């Protein structure tokens, strides 16, 4: 295991430029001034990033690896993100395709506390992918959303999440919604004996996040949804650390697309796998390849691996493909993920028939036959 | 003034596709499900975004305007960002080039509290652009950074900021640095009678941000730097609201480049003008067009306007061009910004000569002759 950060850059440039560009990145991300002006030998030797390899991958694509002294990160998320992609986010044609994180850095992060095993234990469901759906659309009354909850739970769904635009609107208050949805779910659970975990969407001014989370915990929710790419990964990490173990944390993909450009940003498995796992998310929503966001099958598989593969001593997170996943062919499509996955089907679960309970039963049948 | 949000989208697509794409955005950002499944008339009429105009700008570029019901934002930053560019960040070829924000939304934000007038009053400097520089590079000892401070302040610099990678490293502790730099600056101020504002860089785990800010206030700093695109705009807004009026807040551009792609993201004046101003930043760092980041002169001017032009009843922020601005030709280059600007020169101010005091005197001469 490396004792430094090793970042792999994919540079969209020419053979003439690649060396200069690699050096320029290593300087921009550290000393941020011309190297000849640095008078301290220690800074020149230790602080400036080191380009350790360069290879050509296509006519205009080069792969460069550089290493960075781990202490530069200050062992905290914001400064790590700064080092990873702060100023060079303003460069053209620089994308990070892989990151190696030393244990000396990883040990400062607690990762997912509940993870796949914890969620399966809560649900006592071990032998198939988990089923999730979303309460939608925004604008629907609390009473109606609670009725959807009842029907979904009666059908045996494992997890119900709020749509990510449900906030604390005058037409659908957070507290009323959480209370009513939990009552519906508890009613269904009493009838069926099957547990369903409800995840309200926690979004709002920083001042109110902790109050909302505490209210949700008091109501007995299974977890909550946060938007790490909107509220910031370290604020998410902080909230998760604060309430760790009491509930599960689901990370939403909202705004993550800004990192996911062809020649710019970070590889999908970093954005929707490694970073939210570092923050401690138990479940991470990402775009399913067959859905309405253009995402490749390879990206989906790489995210799944980043959620589950060894990362220091951090627990695994559960990948949660979504975004236009279809009830019709879910029996085919889940297989690329393996069974430790949560399949989130929204619109298509509402669309099959007005009988939401029957729709969930159909969903489950698709996973068990 | 509009009573709704009006967002202008630049779509990179074909004439055949543009109508479908515009509709798909208005649905994705609100109900997030097929429209025919929505049973509530109110949701169909009020919640779904409305495409209000479409025009062709080039062969493959179309401009679409859509309006959204203001209440969808819940009058808070995270849900507004979600509505602005949450899920559609995962679309290809969708860029937001303008936003119109109704007063009913703006009145929930306090904006910059000190602003250009407040900073000029602190510095008693009214007739020229303000001069700023950065303490660098990371790895330099506290004693040496404090000596830089003394020389810069003795030369009459208006503002000194930490480089944005200075955190709370074992080799340069935050508290030691702030204390030593303030002592140096106070010494120089006593000798010259000229005030210099010091802005330490506040970055770190959420748990520690408020402690660092309070320490810095106790030491008498002029302001602090935050990284809104790393810690999240609403956490920045929260911290600014919490300590408003006591110090100035400078927003750093780190990670902002992820929003600034040719056919994707948000226009520069939204990212580095309107959004940080909404959060309450007094000064906003952005890439100068002549520097090492590829930025057009038009983008720079549009950012300046977004910092200063009317935005509800919010104060103006001060634009702060940086990133390779050069001492050599700063006398020419500042003029496009007008005099209400802070010119941030780092490397080139160190590079002119080892006599940093003389270098600042040269900087000032360039602005006054």
XYZ file of C-alpha atoms in Angstrom:
738
model
C 0.000 0.000 0.000
C 1.299 3.372 -0.961
C 2.211 5.909 1.685
C 1.294 8.753 -0.621
C -1.712 9.712 -2.664
C -1.392 8.501 -6.209
C -3.763 10.188 -8.641
C -4.160 9.058 -12.233
C -4.934 11.843 -14.670
C -6.348 11.405 -18.143
C -5.072 14.340 -20.168
C -6.704 15.354 -23.424
C -3.749 16.995 -25.128
C -0.870 16.516 -27.562
C 2.411 14.644 -27.252
C 4.229 18.007 -27.289
C 2.165 19.393 -24.426
C 1.688 16.432 -22.101
C 4.916 16.821 -20.112
C 4.396 20.523 -19.507
C 0.748 19.946 -18.596
C 1.563 17.172 -16.097
C 4.167 19.338 -14.382
C 1.811 22.282 -14.358
C -0.859 20.201 -12.555
C 1.602 19.023 -9.904
C 2.535 22.664 -9.238
C -0.975 24.124 -9.446
C -2.275 21.646 -6.876
C 0.506 22.365 -4.396
C 2.792 25.405 -4.429
C 0.768 27.415 -6.928
C 3.715 29.548 -8.021
C 6.693 29.214 -10.374
C 9.018 26.521 -9.032
C 12.158 28.679 -9.290
C 10.680 31.071 -6.716
C 10.545 28.351 -4.072
C 13.529 28.791 -1.783
C 12.925 25.974 0.734
C 14.499 22.716 -0.324
C 11.971 20.803 1.772
C 9.071 22.361 -0.121
C 10.655 21.545 -3.476
C 11.418 17.956 -2.450
C 8.307 17.045 -0.463
C 5.398 19.352 -1.172
C 5.376 19.651 -4.955
C 3.536 16.762 -6.594
C 5.731 14.220 -8.404
C 4.907 13.013 -11.884
C 5.726 9.297 -11.712
C 4.610 7.984 -15.103
C 3.221 9.090 -18.440
C 1.824 6.906 -21.190
C -0.143 7.470 -24.363
C -3.596 5.865 -24.539
C -4.905 7.276 -27.829
C -3.831 9.931 -30.297
C -4.862 12.792 -28.004
C -5.241 10.967 -24.671
C -2.423 10.481 -22.172
C -2.383 8.858 -18.770
C -0.240 10.529 -16.130
C 0.271 9.362 -12.575
C 1.438 11.737 -9.899
C 2.058 11.261 -6.208
C 1.399 13.715 -3.393
C 2.628 13.867 0.185
C -0.298 12.640 2.292
C 0.016 15.386 4.921
C -0.980 18.007 2.342
C -4.554 16.753 2.811
C -4.503 17.738 6.499
C -6.371 14.394 6.789
C -9.700 16.116 6.179
C -12.208 16.074 3.341
C -12.262 19.705 2.127
C -8.500 20.050 1.816
C -8.322 16.593 0.221
C -10.872 17.696 -2.411
C -8.871 20.862 -2.920
C -5.752 18.783 -3.587
C -7.672 16.327 -5.753
C -9.386 18.735 -8.106
C -9.547 22.279 -6.685
C -7.761 24.685 -8.998
C -7.274 22.215 -11.843
C -11.040 22.049 -12.186
C -10.379 25.243 -14.165
C -8.001 23.496 -16.572
C -9.274 22.078 -19.838
C -8.851 18.404 -20.610
C -7.861 17.145 -17.149
C -9.825 14.234 -15.735
C -8.969 12.047 -12.749
C -9.577 8.407 -13.519
C -8.224 6.735 -10.396
C -7.127 7.570 -6.866
C -5.037 5.541 -4.421
C -5.575 6.535 -0.814
C -3.040 5.439 1.809
C -4.213 3.927 5.103
C -2.727 6.876 6.989
C -5.404 8.991 5.284
C -8.259 6.461 5.289
C -8.034 5.858 9.026
C -9.396 9.374 9.597
C -12.711 8.337 8.005
C -15.255 6.007 9.556
C -17.115 5.009 6.377
C -20.560 3.350 6.270
C -21.616 2.224 9.756
C -24.557 0.035 8.780
C -23.728 -1.006 5.246
C -25.207 -3.890 3.326
C -25.147 -6.408 6.200
C -26.805 -4.008 8.593
C -29.572 -3.178 6.142
C -30.171 -6.840 5.321
C -30.378 -7.612 9.044
C -32.984 -4.905 9.575
C -35.018 -6.307 6.685
C -34.259 -9.978 7.394
C -33.863 -10.353 3.646
C -30.706 -12.039 2.469
C -31.313 -13.927 -0.720
C -32.242 -11.348 -3.353
C -31.538 -7.740 -4.379
C -33.435 -5.214 -2.297
C -36.384 -3.300 -3.744
C -36.815 0.439 -3.329
C -39.184 3.035 -4.687
C -39.747 6.789 -4.418
C -42.645 8.925 -3.179
C -43.527 11.300 -5.973
C -44.252 13.705 -7.533
C -43.502 16.920 -5.676
C -46.809 18.719 -5.126
C -48.646 15.600 -3.964
C -50.410 15.988 -0.621
C -49.147 14.356 2.551
C -52.283 12.198 2.735
C -51.757 10.850 -0.744
C -48.042 10.176 -0.226
C -48.903 8.346 2.991
C -51.404 6.258 1.067
C -48.707 5.387 -1.490
C -46.535 4.330 1.443
C -49.235 2.058 2.747
C -49.723 0.366 -0.609
C -46.006 -0.034 -1.300
C -45.370 -1.423 2.183
C -48.379 -3.742 1.952
C -46.872 -5.095 -1.263
C -43.657 -5.865 0.604
C -41.260 -3.213 -0.682
C -37.982 -3.051 1.276
C -37.301 0.652 1.133
C -39.329 3.770 0.334
C -37.559 7.062 -0.218
C -38.888 10.567 -0.735
C -38.350 12.030 -4.166
C -35.296 14.255 -3.855
C -37.322 17.406 -4.475
C -39.589 16.872 -1.457
C -38.426 19.451 1.040
C -40.435 21.313 3.687
C -42.896 22.961 1.333
C -46.018 24.782 2.512
C -47.976 22.224 0.468
C -46.188 19.216 1.999
C -44.493 19.849 5.344
C -41.544 17.653 6.311
C -42.788 16.773 9.786
C -46.343 16.019 8.678
C -45.061 13.871 5.849
C -42.645 11.866 7.992
C -45.284 11.281 10.671
C -47.993 10.229 8.203
C -45.722 8.024 6.115
C -44.397 6.247 9.196
C -47.948 5.627 10.430
C -48.901 4.094 7.070
C -45.847 1.904 7.009
C -46.356 0.718 10.578
C -49.966 -0.151 9.744
C -48.846 -2.229 6.757
C -46.071 -3.866 8.769
C -48.564 -4.971 11.393
C -50.694 -6.563 8.692
C -47.908 -8.293 6.776
C -45.142 -8.820 9.323
C -42.691 -7.530 6.701
C -40.481 -4.562 7.534
C -40.169 -1.538 5.242
C -37.568 1.177 5.752
C -38.645 4.751 5.068
C -36.076 7.389 4.000
C -37.336 10.967 4.136
C -35.425 13.559 2.167
C -33.502 15.903 4.435
C -32.743 19.124 2.626
C -32.827 22.651 3.878
C -30.840 25.404 5.513
C -27.885 24.148 7.524
C -29.572 25.433 10.695
C -32.435 22.973 10.221
C -30.752 19.773 9.083
C -30.068 18.389 12.540
C -33.591 19.181 13.746
C -35.055 17.365 10.765
C -32.803 14.356 11.315
C -33.681 14.190 15.011
C -37.379 14.409 14.247
C -37.055 11.621 11.689
C -35.150 9.416 14.149
C -37.850 10.004 16.773
C -40.467 8.883 14.298
C -38.580 5.629 13.701
C -37.454 6.074 10.102
C -35.054 3.553 8.606
C -32.778 6.252 7.276
C -32.600 9.601 5.554
C -31.485 10.965 2.213
C -28.808 13.638 1.940
C -27.435 15.362 -1.181
C -23.655 15.315 -0.736
C -22.927 17.117 -4.005
C -25.151 20.012 -2.967
C -24.544 20.339 0.779
C -20.883 19.347 0.493
C -19.291 15.983 1.206
C -17.861 17.049 4.551
C -21.152 18.364 5.902
C -22.661 15.015 4.929
C -19.754 13.253 6.664
C -20.321 15.371 9.766
C -24.048 14.576 9.939
C -23.389 10.889 9.393
C -20.771 10.825 12.165
C -23.185 12.687 14.438
C -26.069 10.219 14.057
C -24.090 7.133 13.119
C -25.675 3.787 13.815
C -29.104 5.228 14.608
C -30.272 5.351 10.994
C -28.999 4.525 7.518
C -27.735 7.255 5.218
C -28.619 7.308 1.544
C -26.647 9.616 -0.762
C -28.457 11.178 -3.703
C -26.752 11.859 -7.047
C -28.189 15.371 -7.490
C -25.567 17.744 -9.023
C -23.021 14.912 -9.330
C -23.123 15.231 -13.109
C -20.916 18.327 -13.000
C -17.997 16.032 -12.203
C -18.767 13.504 -14.916
C -17.667 14.975 -18.223
C -15.868 13.129 -21.004
C -12.534 14.922 -20.673
C -13.103 16.708 -17.380
C -13.884 15.954 -13.760
C -13.593 12.647 -11.983
C -14.366 9.091 -13.019
C -17.864 7.874 -12.013
C -16.522 5.325 -9.504
C -14.740 8.121 -7.609
C -17.729 10.483 -7.560
C -20.493 7.968 -6.864
C -18.437 5.292 -5.133
C -15.276 6.219 -3.240
C -16.148 9.760 -2.122
C -19.632 9.073 -0.679
C -18.280 5.888 0.923
C -15.551 7.953 2.598
C -18.273 10.309 3.819
C -20.007 7.294 5.359
C -23.044 6.750 3.133
C -24.560 3.301 3.553
C -26.364 3.451 0.209
C -25.463 5.464 -2.855
C -27.862 6.272 -5.691
C -26.347 6.317 -9.177
C -27.745 6.330 -12.731
C -28.581 2.904 -14.107
C -27.130 2.374 -17.587
C -30.416 1.433 -19.208
C -32.244 4.491 -17.908
C -32.803 8.097 -18.869
C -29.277 9.311 -18.063
C -26.570 8.316 -20.526
C -24.359 6.101 -18.448
C -22.319 3.137 -19.628
C -22.575 -0.359 -18.204
C -18.854 -0.154 -17.394
C -19.396 2.985 -15.307
C -22.168 1.271 -13.369
C -20.035 -1.762 -12.636
C -17.063 0.411 -11.601
C -19.287 2.305 -9.133
C -20.542 -0.958 -7.678
C -16.959 -2.103 -7.189
C -15.923 1.177 -5.555
C -18.826 0.765 -3.102
C -17.906 -2.792 -2.179
C -14.193 -3.476 -2.823
C -11.615 -3.168 -0.070
C -10.973 0.432 0.974
C -8.819 0.491 4.101
C -10.934 -0.945 6.878
C -14.115 0.848 5.753
C -17.390 -1.048 5.508
C -18.954 -1.568 2.098
C -21.736 0.702 0.921
C -24.695 -0.580 -1.078
C -24.880 0.544 -4.684
C -28.344 1.741 -5.654
C -28.932 1.993 -9.402
C -31.817 4.275 -10.332
C -32.981 6.868 -12.784
C -35.259 5.160 -15.221
C -34.695 1.570 -14.159
C -37.587 -0.387 -15.595
C -39.938 -2.905 -13.998
C -40.252 -4.700 -17.359
C -36.707 -5.991 -17.560
C -35.365 -5.565 -14.038
C -34.994 -9.352 -13.773
C -32.326 -9.179 -16.502
C -30.722 -5.955 -15.492
C -29.986 -6.484 -11.818
C -27.697 -9.377 -12.563
C -24.754 -7.221 -13.611
C -24.675 -5.787 -10.081
C -24.827 -9.041 -8.130
C -27.442 -9.449 -5.427
C -26.000 -6.989 -2.884
C -27.688 -4.049 -4.509
C -30.797 -1.922 -3.978
C -32.873 -1.525 -7.133
C -34.695 1.801 -7.115
C -37.712 1.885 -9.424
C -39.877 4.987 -9.371
C -42.022 6.008 -12.352
C -42.250 2.535 -13.818
C -43.584 1.121 -10.536
C -46.363 3.726 -10.529
C -47.019 3.185 -14.225
C -47.616 -0.560 -14.328
C -51.119 -0.310 -12.852
C -52.985 1.864 -10.335
C -52.664 -0.992 -7.834
C -49.310 -0.152 -6.246
C -49.405 -3.175 -3.965
C -49.747 -5.492 -6.957
C -46.942 -3.615 -8.702
C -44.557 -4.275 -5.819
C -45.551 -7.928 -5.788
C -44.697 -8.051 -9.484
C -41.345 -6.359 -8.721
C -40.518 -8.974 -6.110
C -41.535 -11.836 -8.388
C -39.095 -10.551 -10.994
C -36.272 -10.908 -8.483
C -37.085 -14.307 -7.101
C -38.004 -16.388 -10.117
C -39.957 41.645 -11.927
C -40.997 38.093 -12.480
C -42.846 36.188 -9.794
C -41.325 32.922 -10.926
C -37.843 31.634 -11.562
C -36.917 31.981 -15.201
C -33.946 29.877 -16.244
C -32.323 30.165 -19.659
C -30.906 26.927 -20.996
C -28.392 26.612 -23.800
C -29.032 23.246 -25.402
C -26.464 21.575 -27.603
C -28.740 19.484 -29.780
C -30.624 19.281 -33.075
C -33.752 21.036 -34.307
C -35.574 17.687 -34.169
C -34.651 17.077 -30.563
C -34.850 20.503 -28.946
C -38.573 20.462 -28.101
C -38.432 17.022 -26.541
C -35.271 17.937 -24.619
C -36.757 21.166 -23.235
C -39.869 19.343 -22.028
C -37.770 16.585 -20.551
C -35.778 19.131 -18.490
C -38.930 20.792 -17.157
C -40.174 17.368 -16.030
C -36.862 16.036 -14.713
C -36.382 19.073 -12.492
C -39.854 18.832 -10.975
C -42.137 15.787 -11.075
C -39.469 13.341 -12.224
C -41.956 10.909 -13.708
C -43.965 10.566 -16.933
C -46.499 13.398 -17.093
C -49.453 11.120 -17.877
C -49.020 9.437 -14.488
C -49.666 12.701 -12.650
C -53.253 12.692 -11.461
C -53.413 16.019 -9.599
C -54.413 18.884 -11.831
C -52.646 21.320 -9.509
C -49.351 19.493 -9.934
C -49.701 19.447 -13.705
C -50.611 23.142 -13.858
C -48.305 24.608 -11.206
C -45.417 22.319 -10.359
C -44.160 21.165 -13.745
C -41.751 23.679 -15.295
C -43.126 25.635 -18.272
C -41.152 26.054 -21.463
C -41.833 29.664 -22.426
C -39.590 30.212 -25.451
C -37.222 28.433 -27.790
C -34.888 29.967 -30.337
C -32.018 28.779 -32.474
C -28.640 30.431 -31.832
C -26.364 28.367 -34.097
C -26.651 25.168 -36.100
C -26.564 22.950 -33.012
C -27.244 25.500 -30.244
C -30.712 26.435 -29.011
C -31.817 28.782 -26.284
C -34.779 27.685 -24.192
C -36.388 29.629 -21.380
C -38.473 27.871 -18.764
C -40.271 29.167 -15.705
C -40.687 27.444 -12.362
C -43.030 28.069 -9.463
C -40.944 29.869 -6.842
C -42.227 27.794 -3.911
C -40.539 24.693 -5.331
C -37.273 26.174 -4.007
C -38.581 26.056 -0.432
C -36.784 29.454 -0.297
C -33.520 27.765 0.651
C -30.219 27.256 -1.126
C -29.888 23.454 -1.380
C -33.351 22.907 -2.827
C -32.852 25.876 -5.160
C -29.628 24.299 -6.458
C -31.460 21.032 -6.852
C -34.098 22.768 -8.992
C -31.468 24.731 -10.893
C -29.162 21.914 -11.925
C -29.636 18.810 -9.748
C -30.632 15.859 -11.911
C -30.057 17.591 -15.244
C -26.379 17.822 -14.346
C -26.471 14.241 -15.644
C -27.846 15.284 -19.029
C -25.491 15.963 -21.923
C -25.489 19.350 -23.619
C -27.536 21.324 -21.073
C -26.030 24.552 -19.787
C -27.750 27.334 -17.844
C -26.765 30.729 -19.188
C -29.019 33.006 -17.162
C -31.260 32.970 -14.111
C -33.951 35.427 -13.043
C -34.698 35.300 -9.334
C -37.910 36.878 -8.025
C -37.839 39.157 -4.978
C -39.991 36.669 -3.073
C -36.984 34.330 -3.256
C -34.200 36.910 -2.880
C -35.622 38.333 0.326
C -34.677 35.097 2.113
C -30.984 35.872 1.522
C -29.004 38.594 3.242
C -26.158 38.911 0.733
C -22.805 40.639 1.394
C -22.914 42.599 4.679
C -19.723 44.604 4.256
C -19.272 44.779 0.514
C -17.124 47.192 -1.422
C -18.039 50.297 0.599
C -17.372 48.599 3.907
C -13.977 47.323 2.784
C -12.986 50.724 1.375
C -14.002 52.344 4.670
C -11.841 49.930 6.649
C -8.896 50.713 4.362
C -9.684 54.423 3.916
C -8.804 53.908 0.270
C -11.315 55.152 -2.244
C -9.605 56.263 -5.407
C -7.972 53.202 -6.911
C -8.455 49.436 -7.250
C -7.466 47.512 -4.126
C -4.288 45.433 -4.032
C -4.163 41.915 -2.646
C -1.580 39.169 -2.506
C -1.288 35.610 -1.201
C 0.936 33.923 1.382
C 2.611 30.993 -0.347
C 3.716 28.348 -0.968
C 2.260 25.601 1.222
C 5.122 24.121 3.226
C 6.601 27.487 4.194
C 7.128 27.955 7.934
C 4.941 30.227 10.027
C 7.937 32.499 10.747
C 8.640 32.987 7.081
C 4.994 33.608 6.170
C 4.819 36.172 8.968
C 7.900 37.859 7.551
C 6.243 37.992 4.110
C 3.259 39.617 5.835
C 5.468 42.253 7.396
C 7.113 43.143 4.094
C 3.842 43.217 2.132
C 2.152 45.339 4.784
C 5.155 47.665 5.051
C 4.870 48.183 1.304
C 1.247 49.235 1.771
C -0.706 46.255 0.416
C -4.457 46.422 1.138
C -5.201 42.755 1.633
C -3.144 39.619 2.294
C -4.754 36.222 1.977
C -3.466 32.742 2.747
C -2.907 30.514 -0.237
C -5.969 28.300 -0.452
C -3.981 25.180 0.371
C -2.831 26.470 3.773
C -4.870 24.483 6.273
C -3.924 23.377 9.787
C -0.885 21.328 8.823
C 1.587 19.962 11.349
C 4.216 22.052 9.548
C 2.141 25.257 9.664
C -0.592 25.347 12.293
C -3.605 27.579 11.700
C -3.547 29.307 15.089
C 0.199 29.929 15.079
C 0.018 31.310 11.572
C -2.894 33.643 12.264
C -1.272 34.942 15.456
C 2.159 35.503 13.866
C 0.795 37.075 10.687
C -1.413 39.468 12.655
C 1.563 40.491 14.824
C 3.627 41.241 11.716
C 0.863 43.236 10.128
C 0.215 45.233 13.301
C 3.925 46.044 13.517
C 3.954 47.318 9.941
C 0.718 49.264 10.483
C 2.253 51.041 13.447
C 5.223 52.049 11.321
C 3.304 53.175 8.243
C -0.113 54.188 9.542
C -1.615 52.207 6.623
C -4.102 49.433 7.337
C -3.765 45.948 5.831
C -6.497 43.323 6.076
C -5.404 39.726 6.626
C -7.584 36.824 5.413
C -6.588 33.426 6.779
C -7.835 30.372 4.942
C -10.501 28.529 6.908
C -10.735 24.950 5.741
C -11.220 21.811 7.725
C -13.734 19.426 9.191
C -17.147 20.997 9.771
C -16.640 20.546 13.519
C -13.697 22.945 13.480
C -14.772 25.736 11.143
C -16.517 27.846 13.762
C -13.638 27.492 16.215
C -11.182 28.644 13.565
C -13.377 31.603 12.624
C -13.764 32.643 16.251
C -10.039 32.402 16.832
C -9.378 34.520 13.744
C -11.913 37.153 14.869
C -10.249 37.286 18.293
C -6.906 37.927 16.630
C -8.349 40.869 14.716
C -8.249 39.551 11.153
C -9.930 41.561 8.410
C -11.729 38.546 7.049
C -11.455 34.890 6.192
C -11.459 32.744 3.073
C -13.994 29.973 2.548
C -14.335 27.525 -0.359
C -18.033 27.523 -1.223
C -17.710 24.981 -4.046
C -16.072 22.501 -1.692
C -17.895 23.013 1.614
C -21.207 23.782 -0.098
C -22.824 27.149 -0.738
C -25.315 26.814 2.091
C -22.716 25.982 4.722
C -20.835 29.075 3.561
C -24.093 31.078 3.784
C -24.665 29.747 7.294
C -21.173 30.705 8.502
C -21.473 34.153 6.935
C -24.867 34.726 8.583
C -23.415 33.558 11.893
C -20.469 35.978 11.923
C -21.890 38.684 9.697
C -20.495 42.164 10.101
C -17.584 41.073 12.299
C -15.283 40.179 9.419
C -15.313 40.111 5.618
C -15.847 36.895 3.725
C -13.798 36.030 0.665
C -14.964 33.179 -1.563
C -12.359 31.046 -3.291
C -12.872 29.553 -6.755
C -11.512 26.093 -5.889
C -13.569 23.326 -7.606
C -15.760 25.904 -9.389
C -14.404 24.731 -12.739
C -16.639 21.655 -12.659
C -19.572 23.947 -13.430
C -17.850 25.821 -16.234
C -17.840 23.579 -19.291
C -18.541 24.661 -22.854
C -21.863 22.858 -23.255
C -22.491 21.888 -19.641
C -22.919 23.499 -16.241
C -23.666 27.115 -15.462
C -22.440 30.358 -16.974
C -19.438 31.920 -15.172
C -21.442 34.921 -13.905
C -23.866 32.570 -12.128
C -21.150 30.400 -10.544
C -18.672 33.120 -9.559
C -21.085 36.042 -9.274
C -24.719 35.451 -8.387
C -24.419 32.287 -6.273
C -21.587 33.439 -3.948
C -23.271 36.843 -3.652
C -26.491 35.116 -2.569
C -24.433 33.221 0.003
C -23.181 36.569 1.292
C -19.553 36.709 0.136
C -18.125 40.228 0.233
C -15.326 39.381 -2.191
C -15.244 36.679 -4.821
C -12.069 35.339 -6.443
C -12.326 34.438 -10.110
C -9.812 33.662 -12.893
C -8.457 36.710 -14.680
C -8.648 36.358 -18.465
C -4.965 37.038 -19.064
C -3.806 34.451 -16.555
C -3.085 30.747 -16.429
C -6.721 29.606 -16.570
C -8.407 29.892 -19.964
C -11.101 32.445 -19.307
C -12.512 34.969 -21.750
C -12.592 38.709 -21.166
C -16.381 38.543 -21.610
C -16.696 35.978 -18.809
C -14.654 38.204 -16.508
C -16.798 41.236 -17.241
C -20.024 39.258 -16.794
C -18.829 38.064 -13.358
C -17.996 41.627 -12.348
C -21.482 42.714 -13.352
C -23.136 39.862 -11.451
C -21.201 40.929 -8.341
C -22.228 44.559 -8.618
C -25.486 44.942 -10.593
C -28.860 45.169 -8.888
C -29.953 41.887 -7.304
C -33.035 42.459 -5.149
C -31.895 44.564 -2.237
C -28.607 42.690 -1.800
C -25.347 44.617 -1.366
C -22.727 44.401 -4.080
C -19.806 42.032 -3.709
C -16.295 42.943 -4.857
C -14.964 41.024 -7.815
C -11.441 39.777 -7.290
C -9.644 38.683 -10.462
C -6.689 36.373 -9.822
C -4.870 33.339 -11.069
C -1.860 34.525 -12.966
C -2.599 38.253 -13.002
C 0.680 39.930 -13.798
C 2.452 42.842 -12.147
C 3.936 43.828 -15.506
C 0.732 44.891 -17.185
C -1.723 45.239 -14.310
C -1.999 48.971 -15.063
C -3.615 48.068 -18.409
C -5.597 45.085 -17.272
C -7.486 46.414 -14.281
C -9.270 48.985 -16.396
C -11.798 46.526 -17.826
C -13.094 45.936 -14.289
C -13.475 49.554 -13.212
C -11.885 50.682 -9.959
C -14.207 48.813 -7.560
C -12.184 45.652 -7.785
C -9.527 43.818 -5.785
C -6.539 42.783 -7.882
C -4.956 39.628 -6.500
C -1.343 39.142 -7.588
C 0.551 36.231 -6.102
C 3.535 34.633 -7.886
C 4.368 37.678 -9.935
C 4.597 39.875 -6.831
C 7.105 37.440 -5.300
C 8.964 37.136 -8.576
C 9.726 40.792 -9.353
C 12.537 41.014 -6.778
C 13.372 39.554 -3.350
C 12.354 42.901 -1.834
C 8.623 42.306 -1.308
C 8.093 45.789 0.120
C 9.489 47.359 -3.037
C 7.343 45.027 -5.125
C 4.177 46.238 -3.436
C 5.251 49.849 -3.931
C 5.682 49.091 -7.610
C 2.186 47.480 -7.650
C 0.642 50.594 -6.139
C 2.480 52.881 -8.524
C 0.987 50.946 -11.430
C -2.508 51.740 -10.156
C -2.065 55.418 -9.410
C -0.083 56.806 -12.329
